[in-house]
Structure formats: structure tokens, C-alpha cells
mmCIF file of C-alpha atoms in Angstrom:
data_model
loop_
_atom_site.group_PDB
_atom_site.id
_atom_site.type_symbol
_atom_site.label_atom_id
_atom_site.label_comp_id
_atom_site.label_asym_id
_atom_site.label_seq_id
_atom_site.Cartn_x
_atom_site.Cartn_y
_atom_site.Cartn_z
ATOM 1 C CA UNK A 17 -79.729 -13.651 46.622
ATOM 2 C CA UNK A 18 -82.344 -12.459 44.677
ATOM 3 C CA UNK A 19 -86.029 -11.132 45.847
ATOM 4 C CA UNK A 20 -89.734 -11.313 44.249
ATOM 5 C CA UNK A 21 -90.805 -8.127 42.294
ATOM 6 C CA UNK A 22 -94.090 -7.193 41.066
ATOM 7 C CA UNK A 23 -96.000 -10.113 38.793
ATOM 8 C CA UNK A 24 -93.558 -12.272 40.919
ATOM 9 C CA UNK A 25 -90.284 -11.719 38.571
ATOM 10 C CA UNK A 26 -86.883 -12.556 39.725
ATOM 11 C CA UNK A 27 -85.553 -9.208 40.673
ATOM 12 C CA UNK A 28 -81.693 -9.294 41.492
ATOM 13 C CA UNK A 29 -80.572 -8.197 45.162
ATOM 14 C CA UNK A 30 -78.610 -4.224 45.214
ATOM 15 C CA UNK A 31 -76.106 -5.868 48.269
ATOM 16 C CA UNK A 32 -74.180 -3.071 49.077
ATOM 17 C CA UNK A 33 -75.128 -0.340 46.794
ATOM 18 C CA UNK A 34 -75.747 3.130 48.257
ATOM 19 C CA UNK A 35 -77.465 5.805 47.493
ATOM 20 C CA UNK A 36 -75.683 8.669 49.599
ATOM 21 C CA UNK A 37 -75.789 11.804 48.472
ATOM 22 C CA UNK A 38 -74.472 15.124 49.998
ATOM 23 C CA UNK A 39 -76.410 18.216 49.551
ATOM 24 C CA UNK A 40 -74.415 21.601 49.997
ATOM 25 C CA UNK A 41 -76.377 24.743 50.393
ATOM 26 C CA UNK A 42 -75.144 27.638 49.008
ATOM 27 C CA UNK A 43 -76.895 31.540 48.795
ATOM 28 C CA UNK A 44 -76.403 32.151 44.691
ATOM 29 C CA UNK A 45 -76.500 30.463 41.770
ATOM 30 C CA UNK A 46 -72.518 32.053 40.999
ATOM 31 C CA UNK A 47 -71.282 30.312 44.451
ATOM 32 C CA UNK A 48 -72.909 27.316 43.881
ATOM 33 C CA UNK A 49 -71.299 26.817 39.964
ATOM 34 C CA UNK A 50 -67.986 28.099 41.540
ATOM 35 C CA UNK A 51 -68.504 26.055 44.468
ATOM 36 C CA UNK A 52 -69.319 22.897 42.421
ATOM 37 C CA UNK A 53 -65.792 23.756 39.777
ATOM 38 C CA UNK A 54 -63.655 23.862 42.719
ATOM 39 C CA UNK A 55 -65.210 20.936 44.647
ATOM 40 C CA UNK A 56 -64.577 18.605 41.841
ATOM 41 C CA UNK A 57 -61.230 19.213 41.623
ATOM 42 C CA UNK A 58 -60.649 19.564 45.271
ATOM 43 C CA UNK A 59 -61.883 16.176 46.126
ATOM 44 C CA UNK A 60 -61.541 14.571 42.834
ATOM 45 C CA UNK A 61 -64.834 13.644 42.218
ATOM 46 C CA UNK A 62 -65.441 11.235 39.800
ATOM 47 C CA UNK A 63 -69.000 12.498 38.807
ATOM 48 C CA UNK A 64 -69.645 16.433 38.486
ATOM 49 C CA UNK A 65 -71.981 17.687 40.975
ATOM 50 C CA UNK A 66 -75.550 18.913 40.496
ATOM 51 C CA UNK A 67 -76.342 22.553 40.403
ATOM 52 C CA UNK A 68 -80.216 22.994 41.497
ATOM 53 C CA UNK A 69 -82.388 25.831 42.245
ATOM 54 C CA UNK A 70 -84.258 25.216 45.889
ATOM 55 C CA UNK A 71 -86.940 28.227 45.620
ATOM 56 C CA UNK A 72 -88.206 28.747 49.777
ATOM 57 C CA UNK A 73 -91.520 28.457 50.338
ATOM 58 C CA UNK A 74 -94.112 30.864 49.606
ATOM 59 C CA UNK A 75 -92.047 33.061 47.715
ATOM 60 C CA UNK A 76 -92.212 33.900 43.615
ATOM 61 C CA UNK A 77 -89.495 36.416 43.534
ATOM 62 C CA UNK A 78 -86.246 34.732 41.834
ATOM 63 C CA UNK A 79 -83.661 36.376 44.511
ATOM 64 C CA UNK A 80 -85.565 34.372 47.316
ATOM 65 C CA UNK A 81 -84.031 30.818 46.501
ATOM 66 C CA UNK A 82 -80.954 28.606 47.650
ATOM 67 C CA UNK A 83 -78.937 27.065 45.644
ATOM 68 C CA UNK A 84 -78.044 23.320 45.871
ATOM 69 C CA UNK A 85 -75.270 21.218 45.045
ATOM 70 C CA UNK A 86 -75.644 17.593 45.226
ATOM 71 C CA UNK A 87 -73.200 15.210 45.142
ATOM 72 C CA UNK A 88 -73.323 11.010 45.293
ATOM 73 C CA UNK A 89 -70.762 9.814 47.623
ATOM 74 C CA UNK A 90 -71.773 5.947 47.416
ATOM 75 C CA UNK A 91 -68.393 4.845 49.051
ATOM 76 C CA UNK A 92 -68.649 7.007 51.771
ATOM 77 C CA UNK A 93 -65.377 8.382 51.250
ATOM 78 C CA UNK A 94 -66.589 12.232 51.814
ATOM 79 C CA UNK A 95 -66.120 13.190 54.947
ATOM 80 C CA UNK A 96 -69.171 15.589 56.091
ATOM 81 C CA UNK A 97 -67.250 17.877 58.570
ATOM 82 C CA UNK A 98 -65.042 18.612 55.440
ATOM 83 C CA UNK A 99 -67.694 19.041 52.920
ATOM 84 C CA UNK A 100 -69.504 21.769 55.932
ATOM 85 C CA UNK A 101 -66.148 23.585 56.319
ATOM 86 C CA UNK A 102 -65.691 23.691 51.944
ATOM 87 C CA UNK A 103 -69.394 25.258 51.764
ATOM 88 C CA UNK A 104 -68.437 27.801 54.340
ATOM 89 C CA UNK A 105 -66.027 29.176 52.054
ATOM 90 C CA UNK A 106 -68.895 30.254 49.718
ATOM 91 C CA UNK A 107 -71.337 31.440 53.120
ATOM 92 C CA UNK A 108 -73.141 28.173 52.785
ATOM 93 C CA UNK A 109 -73.800 24.762 54.586
ATOM 94 C CA UNK A 110 -73.653 21.325 54.147
ATOM 95 C CA UNK A 111 -77.694 20.251 54.597
ATOM 96 C CA UNK A 112 -78.090 17.020 57.404
ATOM 97 C CA UNK A 113 -79.334 14.028 55.388
#
């Protein structure tokens, strides 16, 4: 099925495409990098997780940041509880969407 986009140009329907992402919050960069490497191996990910620095609101110090490991899961195959337990191995957690 197609819809009309801007300027009334036919735009294909994405059907079952999903933008499911999981975000693991970790306390420091080293933990995030190590967790991302192990995560890719343990869960046999097709795509490497992204590591993102998330500065805490109002904080200027680089030490006052959380590190996020972001992974895509379009198929919805990854168990959120297992990911939360995995993040806990590095004193982190899985952020709820």
C-alpha cells in the first residue's frame, strides 16, 4: 500500500518495519566499551552497538556523564530482562522506552 507524501508524490508504506532500540545506561566509558564488545558476541548481534556519551543536565565535568550503549532490534528478538541483567554486570541498567 502506498501513501501520498509531501507534494502528493507516492511514498511506499513501510509495512512491518520497526525502529525498536534498546538503551543500556552505564556508569563510565570503559564499562560501555567493554559491555558493547561482550554484548555483540553474547547476543550475536548483526550490527555493532553504538556508544553515546550522555552528559547529565547542568553538569560541565566530563566525569558527570552516563554512557549509553544503543542497539537496534527491529525483529524484537532481544529479551529486555536479559539486557537489563546484562547491563547490571557493569553496574548499569536498561532504560525503559
